[in-house]
């Protein structure tokens, strides 16, 4: 026998022995639990033994005996819980009993229950539902909405009849509506809106209670919506040397058309035309806007809140620049005047990295107080190629692909990365600002 075959055989034997040891330990553990009177746990271990070794007769017999004792113990626990009126506890016990029976049946050991077991379980279910409904009603009377919902949800778990399930749904939706009305009375409008939505999710659009839920949402929106003046983000003097004006304008356009104008519950953007008119009137349409200036504009357009900010960083970095010298021929008059026909230019490949940062502030226009402030940043990067020539590249006899290195490739790659940077920056800024705005609305 070769060394490789002997090694493989030894490995297989070791694995088989390890499996036997593991199964034996499970069997011994089951025996130990059985001796302690922990029959359900012992039965579960015997099941594991039989899953590994189905032909172990002693494990099969022990499972049959301990399983029967476990069934008796579970039924006794359920009876005790029923006698004390703890119907849901009794049903949880029966669920554990059913799980054990299913596991034992999977390894070929059926565990018997009394003939009236199904009827007994159904009676418990009905009793549990009625007890939980009473518990929910008592919690509702106290205004303890979360406990009422918990009781009704547990009742739903045990209810089977369609009419009973419909009744529970009505009760749950009623709790959400009463809770939502209470939130609205306390001027917690977003919470009221959410409660009404939970009711609608339960009911569906055609239920009789759907109309009150929609009315609650409408009332909450009307009372809680805040009008927000979203002002443009311009460059600071330091950033103006690095960030092109076109990039700054692009960010303002993306914010205006893709984000600030998007419908968001409880946030209504002030009229963009009125804002622009005020910005031009006050000559703030191309300059960084201060807190006092933002408050002035907000009051002019009757906004509840103002969002303003500026670019605080814009960086362009070129990394990993690699160069190759390319031969080229001069053409026409350039070759005649210089007296040379051959020359060279440099092809560069590099990685371009862009980074931008924008700061924002949310201002109360009446008090001029800054309610929230922060900053977001974004990055974009990618490879690009370009060509560099000491003279006028148009004097070179170039193919279309070579000419694009001078005219198009760097510009197009930079534009693509800049657009990605602006889109990402706008999305991050809008997400942060909306999150903070909603946090300011009760």
GROMACS .gro file of C-alpha atoms in nm:
model
  442
    1UNK     CA    1   0.000   0.000   0.000
    2UNK     CA    2   0.139   0.339  -0.096
    3UNK     CA    3   0.212   0.607   0.164
    4UNK     CA    4  -0.060   0.832   0.020
    5UNK     CA    5  -0.325   0.558   0.042
    6UNK     CA    6  -0.221   0.474   0.399
    7UNK     CA    7  -0.247   0.843   0.494
    8UNK     CA    8  -0.594   0.876   0.340
    9UNK     CA    9  -0.716   0.559   0.512
   10UNK     CA   10  -0.584   0.677   0.847
   11UNK     CA   11  -0.754   1.014   0.801
   12UNK     CA   12  -1.089   0.848   0.723
   13UNK     CA   13  -1.059   0.622   1.027
   14UNK     CA   14  -0.979   0.914   1.252
   15UNK     CA   15  -1.280   1.106   1.123
   16UNK     CA   16  -1.509   0.806   1.175
   17UNK     CA   17  -1.379   0.758   1.526
   18UNK     CA   18  -1.426   1.125   1.602
   19UNK     CA   19  -1.786   1.095   1.487
   20UNK     CA   20  -1.839   0.790   1.707
   21UNK     CA   21  -1.691   0.967   2.007
   22UNK     CA   22  -1.909   1.268   1.945
   23UNK     CA   23  -2.224   1.056   1.918
   24UNK     CA   24  -2.131   0.855   2.225
   25UNK     CA   25  -2.086   1.174   2.423
   26UNK     CA   26  -2.431   1.291   2.313
   27UNK     CA   27  -2.578   0.959   2.423
   28UNK     CA   28  -2.409   0.986   2.763
   29UNK     CA   29  -2.528   1.345   2.796
   30UNK     CA   30  -2.885   1.231   2.720
   31UNK     CA   31  -2.860   0.962   2.987
   32UNK     CA   32  -2.733   1.214   3.240
   33UNK     CA   33  -3.024   1.452   3.166
   34UNK     CA   34  -3.270   1.164   3.187
   35UNK     CA   35  -3.135   1.066   3.530
   36UNK     CA   36  -3.190   1.426   3.643
   37UNK     CA   37  -3.553   1.410   3.535
   38UNK     CA   38  -3.497   1.663   3.252
   39UNK     CA   39  -3.686   1.449   3.004
   40UNK     CA   40  -3.746   1.701   2.727
   41UNK     CA   41  -3.375   1.792   2.710
   42UNK     CA   42  -3.277   1.426   2.724
   43UNK     CA   43  -3.516   1.343   2.440
   44UNK     CA   44  -3.364   1.622   2.228
   45UNK     CA   45  -3.018   1.468   2.275
   46UNK     CA   46  -3.145   1.121   2.184
   47UNK     CA   47  -3.286   1.275   1.866
   48UNK     CA   48  -2.939   1.412   1.782
   49UNK     CA   49  -2.787   1.069   1.840
   50UNK     CA   50  -3.037   0.905   1.604
   51UNK     CA   51  -2.981   1.173   1.341
   52UNK     CA   52  -2.616   1.061   1.331
   53UNK     CA   53  -2.673   0.688   1.389
   54UNK     CA   54  -3.031   0.586   1.300
   55UNK     CA   55  -2.964   0.216   1.379
   56UNK     CA   56  -2.877   0.265   1.745
   57UNK     CA   57  -3.154   0.059   1.912
   58UNK     CA   58  -3.084   0.166   2.270
   59UNK     CA   59  -3.104   0.535   2.173
   60UNK     CA   60  -3.433   0.467   1.995
   61UNK     CA   61  -3.581   0.298   2.299
   62UNK     CA   62  -3.457   0.567   2.536
   63UNK     CA   63  -3.611   0.837   2.312
   64UNK     CA   64  -3.944   0.651   2.316
   65UNK     CA   65  -3.946   0.639   2.696
   66UNK     CA   66  -3.805   0.984   2.776
   67UNK     CA   67  -4.019   1.136   2.502
   68UNK     CA   68  -4.331   0.992   2.660
   69UNK     CA   69  -4.230   1.134   2.996
   70UNK     CA   70  -4.154   1.470   2.836
   71UNK     CA   71  -4.502   1.472   2.680
   72UNK     CA   72  -4.655   1.405   3.020
   73UNK     CA   73  -4.450   1.684   3.179
   74UNK     CA   74  -4.545   1.934   2.907
   75UNK     CA   75  -4.915   1.848   2.944
   76UNK     CA   76  -4.892   1.890   3.321
   77UNK     CA   77  -4.729   2.232   3.277
   78UNK     CA   78  -4.999   2.334   3.030
   79UNK     CA   79  -5.274   2.221   3.270
   80UNK     CA   80  -5.121   2.421   3.554
   81UNK     CA   81  -5.092   2.735   3.339
   82UNK     CA   82  -5.452   2.690   3.222
   83UNK     CA   83  -5.576   2.659   3.579
   84UNK     CA   84  -5.413   2.992   3.663
   85UNK     CA   85  -5.558   3.162   3.355
   86UNK     CA   86  -5.221   3.187   3.181
   87UNK     CA   87  -5.351   3.054   2.853
   88UNK     CA   88  -5.079   3.194   2.632
   89UNK     CA   89  -4.814   3.034   2.859
   90UNK     CA   90  -5.000   2.704   2.829
   91UNK     CA   91  -4.997   2.734   2.451
   92UNK     CA   92  -4.626   2.812   2.443
   93UNK     CA   93  -4.574   2.489   2.637
   94UNK     CA   94  -4.779   2.297   2.381
   95UNK     CA   95  -4.574   2.454   2.103
   96UNK     CA   96  -4.259   2.310   2.262
   97UNK     CA   97  -4.437   1.973   2.292
   98UNK     CA   98  -4.530   1.983   1.923
   99UNK     CA   99  -4.172   2.070   1.827
  100UNK     CA  100  -4.040   1.770   2.021
  101UNK     CA  101  -4.296   1.538   1.860
  102UNK     CA  102  -4.200   1.661   1.514
  103UNK     CA  103  -3.827   1.612   1.580
  104UNK     CA  104  -3.883   1.263   1.719
  105UNK     CA  105  -4.108   1.170   1.428
  106UNK     CA  106  -3.833   1.278   1.186
  107UNK     CA  107  -3.607   1.003   1.327
  108UNK     CA  108  -3.885   0.744   1.325
  109UNK     CA  109  -4.002   0.758   1.688
  110UNK     CA  110  -4.366   0.877   1.711
  111UNK     CA  111  -4.464   1.021   2.049
  112UNK     CA  112  -4.827   0.967   2.144
  113UNK     CA  113  -5.059   1.229   2.292
  114UNK     CA  114  -5.412   1.188   2.437
  115UNK     CA  115  -5.694   1.133   2.189
  116UNK     CA  116  -5.850   1.469   2.275
  117UNK     CA  117  -5.522   1.657   2.238
  118UNK     CA  118  -5.627   1.855   1.927
  119UNK     CA  119  -5.956   1.964   2.089
  120UNK     CA  120  -5.770   2.050   2.410
  121UNK     CA  121  -5.526   2.269   2.217
  122UNK     CA  122  -5.808   2.441   2.025
  123UNK     CA  123  -5.991   2.520   2.351
  124UNK     CA  124  -5.673   2.669   2.491
  125UNK     CA  125  -5.633   2.883   2.181
  126UNK     CA  126  -5.984   3.021   2.213
  127UNK     CA  127  -5.934   3.091   2.581
  128UNK     CA  128  -5.599   3.257   2.517
  129UNK     CA  129  -5.749   3.482   2.249
  130UNK     CA  130  -6.031   3.594   2.478
  131UNK     CA  131  -5.794   3.658   2.770
  132UNK     CA  132  -5.554   3.857   2.552
  133UNK     CA  133  -5.837   4.064   2.407
  134UNK     CA  134  -5.952   4.155   2.759
  135UNK     CA  135  -5.594   4.243   2.845
  136UNK     CA  136  -5.576   4.467   2.538
  137UNK     CA  137  -5.903   4.640   2.626
  138UNK     CA  138  -5.778   4.710   2.979
  139UNK     CA  139  -5.453   4.856   2.842
  140UNK     CA  140  -5.650   5.073   2.599
  141UNK     CA  141  -5.862   5.206   2.883
  142UNK     CA  142  -5.542   5.311   3.063
  143UNK     CA  143  -5.402   5.467   2.747
  144UNK     CA  144  -5.117   5.215   2.749
  145UNK     CA  145  -5.108   5.182   2.372
  146UNK     CA  146  -4.795   4.968   2.338
  147UNK     CA  147  -4.923   4.704   2.583
  148UNK     CA  148  -5.261   4.701   2.411
  149UNK     CA  149  -5.095   4.640   2.075
  150UNK     CA  150  -4.876   4.368   2.222
  151UNK     CA  151  -5.181   4.187   2.364
  152UNK     CA  152  -5.370   4.211   2.035
  153UNK     CA  153  -5.071   4.090   1.836
  154UNK     CA  154  -5.035   3.786   2.061
  155UNK     CA  155  -5.408   3.720   2.024
  156UNK     CA  156  -5.363   3.731   1.645
  157UNK     CA  157  -5.101   3.457   1.678
  158UNK     CA  158  -5.358   3.219   1.826
  159UNK     CA  159  -5.673   3.324   1.642
  160UNK     CA  160  -5.784   3.114   1.346
  161UNK     CA  161  -6.135   3.220   1.248
  162UNK     CA  162  -6.142   3.491   0.977
  163UNK     CA  163  -6.403   3.696   1.165
  164UNK     CA  164  -6.189   3.691   1.479
  165UNK     CA  165  -5.881   3.800   1.283
  166UNK     CA  166  -6.082   4.083   1.129
  167UNK     CA  167  -6.191   4.193   1.475
  168UNK     CA  168  -5.832   4.193   1.599
  169UNK     CA  169  -5.724   4.398   1.298
  170UNK     CA  170  -5.993   4.654   1.374
  171UNK     CA  171  -5.879   4.671   1.735
  172UNK     CA  172  -5.513   4.717   1.641
  173UNK     CA  173  -5.593   4.988   1.389
  174UNK     CA  174  -5.813   5.163   1.645
  175UNK     CA  175  -5.522   5.171   1.890
  176UNK     CA  176  -5.294   5.321   1.627
  177UNK     CA  177  -5.553   5.587   1.545
  178UNK     CA  178  -5.616   5.682   1.909
  179UNK     CA  179  -5.243   5.689   1.974
  180UNK     CA  180  -5.192   5.903   1.664
  181UNK     CA  181  -5.463   6.149   1.768
  182UNK     CA  182  -5.297   6.180   2.105
  183UNK     CA  183  -4.963   6.249   1.933
  184UNK     CA  184  -5.126   6.514   1.715
  185UNK     CA  185  -5.286   6.681   2.019
  186UNK     CA  186  -4.939   6.696   2.174
  187UNK     CA  187  -4.803   6.846   1.848
  188UNK     CA  188  -4.601   6.535   1.768
  189UNK     CA  189  -4.708   6.546   1.406
  190UNK     CA  190  -4.457   6.309   1.252
  191UNK     CA  191  -4.540   6.045   1.512
  192UNK     CA  192  -4.912   6.095   1.442
  193UNK     CA  193  -4.853   6.051   1.070
  194UNK     CA  194  -4.656   5.729   1.134
  195UNK     CA  195  -4.929   5.586   1.359
  196UNK     CA  196  -5.189   5.650   1.093
  197UNK     CA  197  -4.968   5.478   0.836
  198UNK     CA  198  -4.937   5.173   1.061
  199UNK     CA  199  -5.316   5.159   1.077
  200UNK     CA  200  -5.339   5.185   0.698
  201UNK     CA  201  -5.083   4.909   0.653
  202UNK     CA  202  -5.305   4.683   0.861
  203UNK     CA  203  -5.638   4.780   0.710
  204UNK     CA  204  -5.581   4.833   0.342
  205UNK     CA  205  -5.733   5.122   0.144
  206UNK     CA  206  -6.092   4.992   0.134
  207UNK     CA  207  -6.152   4.940   0.506
  208UNK     CA  208  -6.400   5.175   0.679
  209UNK     CA  209  -6.127   5.289   0.918
  210UNK     CA  210  -5.896   5.386   0.632
  211UNK     CA  211  -6.072   5.723   0.590
  212UNK     CA  212  -6.004   5.837   0.951
  213UNK     CA  213  -5.641   5.726   0.914
  214UNK     CA  214  -5.599   5.930   0.596
  215UNK     CA  215  -5.767   6.227   0.762
  216UNK     CA  216  -5.525   6.202   1.053
  217UNK     CA  217  -5.231   6.203   0.813
  218UNK     CA  218  -5.370   6.503   0.631
  219UNK     CA  219  -5.420   6.695   0.956
  220UNK     CA  220  -5.069   6.603   1.075
  221UNK     CA  221  -4.913   6.719   0.749
  222UNK     CA  222  -5.108   7.043   0.748
  223UNK     CA  223  -5.007   7.127   1.105
  224UNK     CA  224  -4.653   6.990   1.096
  225UNK     CA  225  -4.516   7.084   0.754
  226UNK     CA  226  -4.235   7.341   0.761
  227UNK     CA  227  -4.153   7.571   0.468
  228UNK     CA  228  -3.780   7.569   0.404
  229UNK     CA  229  -3.576   7.815   0.200
  230UNK     CA  230  -3.294   7.620   0.035
  231UNK     CA  231  -3.027   7.876  -0.056
  232UNK     CA  232  -2.741   7.815  -0.302
  233UNK     CA  233  -2.398   7.699  -0.188
  234UNK     CA  234  -2.122   7.928  -0.318
  235UNK     CA  235  -1.742   7.917  -0.293
  236UNK     CA  236  -1.533   8.068  -0.019
  237UNK     CA  237  -1.238   8.275  -0.140
  238UNK     CA  238  -0.995   7.994  -0.059
  239UNK     CA  239  -1.197   7.740  -0.255
  240UNK     CA  240  -1.257   7.976  -0.548
  241UNK     CA  241  -0.893   7.932  -0.653
  242UNK     CA  242  -0.945   7.555  -0.688
  243UNK     CA  243  -1.312   7.486  -0.764
  244UNK     CA  244  -1.433   7.596  -1.107
  245UNK     CA  245  -1.744   7.813  -1.102
  246UNK     CA  246  -1.915   7.561  -1.329
  247UNK     CA  247  -1.876   7.286  -1.068
  248UNK     CA  248  -2.031   7.507  -0.800
  249UNK     CA  249  -2.325   7.590  -1.024
  250UNK     CA  250  -2.365   7.223  -1.114
  251UNK     CA  251  -2.402   7.134  -0.746
  252UNK     CA  252  -2.668   7.399  -0.695
  253UNK     CA  253  -2.856   7.277  -1.004
  254UNK     CA  254  -2.847   6.911  -0.893
  255UNK     CA  255  -2.963   7.008  -0.544
  256UNK     CA  256  -3.244   7.224  -0.677
  257UNK     CA  257  -3.382   6.994  -0.945
  258UNK     CA  258  -3.304   6.648  -0.804
  259UNK     CA  259  -3.331   6.697  -0.428
  260UNK     CA  260  -3.482   7.019  -0.293
  261UNK     CA  261  -3.778   6.994  -0.529
  262UNK     CA  262  -3.843   6.626  -0.445
  263UNK     CA  263  -4.152   6.573  -0.225
  264UNK     CA  264  -4.062   6.489   0.135
  265UNK     CA  265  -4.335   6.463   0.401
  266UNK     CA  266  -4.330   6.760   0.642
  267UNK     CA  267  -4.077   6.956   0.434
  268UNK     CA  268  -4.200   7.201   0.170
  269UNK     CA  269  -3.947   7.397  -0.031
  270UNK     CA  270  -4.005   7.771  -0.053
  271UNK     CA  271  -4.082   7.896  -0.403
  272UNK     CA  272  -3.759   7.888  -0.605
  273UNK     CA  273  -3.859   8.189  -0.817
  274UNK     CA  274  -3.931   8.401  -0.510
  275UNK     CA  275  -3.600   8.296  -0.360
  276UNK     CA  276  -3.407   8.391  -0.671
  277UNK     CA  277  -3.582   8.725  -0.683
  278UNK     CA  278  -3.481   8.802  -0.324
  279UNK     CA  279  -3.125   8.684  -0.382
  280UNK     CA  280  -3.088   8.920  -0.676
  281UNK     CA  281  -3.259   9.207  -0.497
  282UNK     CA  282  -3.023   9.174  -0.204
  283UNK     CA  283  -2.725   9.096  -0.432
  284UNK     CA  284  -2.658   8.762  -0.264
  285UNK     CA  285  -2.690   8.560  -0.583
  286UNK     CA  286  -2.315   8.497  -0.635
  287UNK     CA  287  -2.160   8.524  -0.290
  288UNK     CA  288  -2.130   8.318   0.026
  289UNK     CA  289  -2.434   8.396   0.240
  290UNK     CA  290  -2.391   8.476   0.609
  291UNK     CA  291  -2.626   8.368   0.887
  292UNK     CA  292  -2.787   8.713   0.913
  293UNK     CA  293  -2.829   8.737   0.538
  294UNK     CA  294  -2.986   8.390   0.528
  295UNK     CA  295  -3.229   8.489   0.803
  296UNK     CA  296  -3.319   8.806   0.612
  297UNK     CA  297  -3.399   8.606   0.299
  298UNK     CA  298  -3.596   8.350   0.499
  299UNK     CA  299  -3.816   8.618   0.651
  300UNK     CA  300  -3.867   8.778   0.311
  301UNK     CA  301  -4.010   8.455   0.165
  302UNK     CA  302  -4.192   8.364   0.490
  303UNK     CA  303  -3.991   8.046   0.544
  304UNK     CA  304  -3.994   7.855   0.873
  305UNK     CA  305  -3.635   7.739   0.826
  306UNK     CA  306  -3.342   7.827   0.604
  307UNK     CA  307  -3.072   7.594   0.470
  308UNK     CA  308  -2.751   7.766   0.365
  309UNK     CA  309  -2.383   7.681   0.336
  310UNK     CA  310  -2.070   7.700   0.127
  311UNK     CA  311  -1.792   7.497  -0.030
  312UNK     CA  312  -1.511   7.459   0.221
  313UNK     CA  313  -1.273   7.243   0.018
  314UNK     CA  314  -1.201   7.133  -0.337
  315UNK     CA  315  -0.889   6.936  -0.416
  316UNK     CA  316  -0.754   6.793  -0.740
  317UNK     CA  317  -0.460   6.555  -0.712
  318UNK     CA  318  -0.268   6.372  -0.981
  319UNK     CA  319  -0.100   6.048  -0.872
  320UNK     CA  320   0.103   5.766  -1.024
  321UNK     CA  321   0.197   5.963  -1.335
  322UNK     CA  322   0.366   5.742  -1.596
  323UNK     CA  323   0.522   5.882  -1.915
  324UNK     CA  324   0.606   5.738  -2.252
  325UNK     CA  325   0.788   5.922  -2.529
  326UNK     CA  326   0.614   5.895  -2.865
  327UNK     CA  327   0.761   5.973  -3.205
  328UNK     CA  328   0.579   6.208  -3.441
  329UNK     CA  329   0.638   6.389  -3.768
  330UNK     CA  330   0.599   6.757  -3.825
  331UNK     CA  331   0.372   6.854  -4.107
  332UNK     CA  332   0.346   7.130  -4.364
  333UNK     CA  333   0.499   7.466  -4.292
  334UNK     CA  334   0.618   7.364  -3.944
  335UNK     CA  335   0.858   7.111  -4.096
  336UNK     CA  336   0.974   7.356  -4.361
  337UNK     CA  337   1.040   7.644  -4.119
  338UNK     CA  338   1.216   7.434  -3.857
  339UNK     CA  339   1.407   7.225  -4.096
  340UNK     CA  340   1.318   6.909  -3.903
  341UNK     CA  341   1.069   6.641  -3.993
  342UNK     CA  342   1.083   6.417  -3.684
  343UNK     CA  343   1.004   6.509  -3.324
  344UNK     CA  344   0.854   6.358  -3.008
  345UNK     CA  345   0.576   6.421  -2.756
  346UNK     CA  346   0.502   6.266  -2.417
  347UNK     CA  347   0.201   6.045  -2.346
  348UNK     CA  348   0.103   6.049  -1.979
  349UNK     CA  349  -0.120   5.804  -1.790
  350UNK     CA  350  -0.217   5.894  -1.436
  351UNK     CA  351  -0.476   5.863  -1.162
  352UNK     CA  352  -0.688   6.172  -1.092
  353UNK     CA  353  -0.842   6.216  -0.749
  354UNK     CA  354  -1.105   6.479  -0.668
  355UNK     CA  355  -1.232   6.567  -0.320
  356UNK     CA  356  -1.488   6.825  -0.218
  357UNK     CA  357  -1.643   6.936   0.110
  358UNK     CA  358  -1.951   7.147   0.174
  359UNK     CA  359  -2.062   7.294   0.506
  360UNK     CA  360  -2.429   7.356   0.582
  361UNK     CA  361  -2.633   7.540   0.844
  362UNK     CA  362  -3.002   7.526   0.930
  363UNK     CA  363  -3.121   7.863   1.057
  364UNK     CA  364  -3.435   7.987   1.227
  365UNK     CA  365  -3.505   8.310   1.034
  366UNK     CA  366  -3.698   8.466   1.322
  367UNK     CA  367  -3.432   8.425   1.590
  368UNK     CA  368  -3.131   8.399   1.351
  369UNK     CA  369  -3.019   8.104   1.559
  370UNK     CA  370  -2.830   7.817   1.398
  371UNK     CA  371  -3.035   7.507   1.480
  372UNK     CA  372  -2.798   7.257   1.323
  373UNK     CA  373  -2.475   7.262   1.128
  374UNK     CA  374  -2.223   7.023   0.985
  375UNK     CA  375  -2.039   6.923   0.671
  376UNK     CA  376  -2.031   6.645   0.414
  377UNK     CA  377  -1.763   6.542   0.172
  378UNK     CA  378  -1.730   6.325  -0.135
  379UNK     CA  379  -1.454   6.179  -0.349
  380UNK     CA  380  -1.418   6.064  -0.707
  381UNK     CA  381  -1.121   5.911  -0.882
  382UNK     CA  382  -1.022   5.739  -1.202
  383UNK     CA  383  -0.755   5.697  -1.461
  384UNK     CA  384  -0.694   5.925  -1.755
  385UNK     CA  385  -0.448   5.974  -2.040
  386UNK     CA  386  -0.319   6.288  -2.205
  387UNK     CA  387  -0.040   6.405  -2.433
  388UNK     CA  388   0.208   6.686  -2.372
  389UNK     CA  389   0.406   6.865  -2.643
  390UNK     CA  390   0.639   7.161  -2.599
  391UNK     CA  391   0.507   7.335  -2.908
  392UNK     CA  392   0.173   7.353  -3.086
  393UNK     CA  393   0.040   6.998  -3.120
  394UNK     CA  394  -0.149   7.104  -3.431
  395UNK     CA  395   0.188   7.112  -3.611
  396UNK     CA  396   0.213   6.734  -3.563
  397UNK     CA  397   0.099   6.479  -3.815
  398UNK     CA  398  -0.131   6.275  -3.585
  399UNK     CA  399  -0.391   6.005  -3.620
  400UNK     CA  400  -0.738   6.060  -3.479
  401UNK     CA  401  -0.660   5.851  -3.168
  402UNK     CA  402  -0.337   6.043  -3.110
  403UNK     CA  403  -0.508   6.378  -3.153
  404UNK     CA  404  -0.772   6.283  -2.895
  405UNK     CA  405  -0.496   6.258  -2.635
  406UNK     CA  406  -0.436   6.631  -2.682
  407UNK     CA  407  -0.795   6.741  -2.729
  408UNK     CA  408  -1.056   6.516  -2.566
  409UNK     CA  409  -0.952   6.233  -2.336
  410UNK     CA  410  -0.841   6.433  -2.033
  411UNK     CA  411  -1.133   6.674  -2.060
  412UNK     CA  412  -1.393   6.399  -2.097
  413UNK     CA  413  -1.248   6.187  -1.816
  414UNK     CA  414  -1.229   6.490  -1.586
  415UNK     CA  415  -1.586   6.591  -1.667
  416UNK     CA  416  -1.709   6.238  -1.594
  417UNK     CA  417  -1.533   6.226  -1.257
  418UNK     CA  418  -1.649   6.577  -1.171
  419UNK     CA  419  -2.010   6.485  -1.248
  420UNK     CA  420  -1.983   6.179  -1.024
  421UNK     CA  421  -1.833   6.393  -0.750
  422UNK     CA  422  -2.113   6.650  -0.773
  423UNK     CA  423  -2.388   6.385  -0.781
  424UNK     CA  424  -2.243   6.206  -0.479
  425UNK     CA  425  -2.189   6.529  -0.288
  426UNK     CA  426  -2.544   6.646  -0.360
  427UNK     CA  427  -2.696   6.313  -0.253
  428UNK     CA  428  -2.496   6.306   0.072
  429UNK     CA  429  -2.577   6.668   0.150
  430UNK     CA  430  -2.950   6.625   0.080
  431UNK     CA  431  -2.970   6.309   0.290
  432UNK     CA  432  -2.798   6.479   0.584
  433UNK     CA  433  -2.999   6.801   0.560
  434UNK     CA  434  -3.336   6.625   0.530
  435UNK     CA  435  -3.249   6.402   0.824
  436UNK     CA  436  -3.165   6.708   1.036
  437UNK     CA  437  -3.471   6.901   0.918
  438UNK     CA  438  -3.705   6.617   1.008
  439UNK     CA  439  -3.535   6.593   1.345
  440UNK     CA  440  -3.636   6.956   1.408
  441UNK     CA  441  -4.000   6.886   1.330
  442UNK     CA  442  -4.190   6.727   1.623
   0.00000   0.00000   0.00000
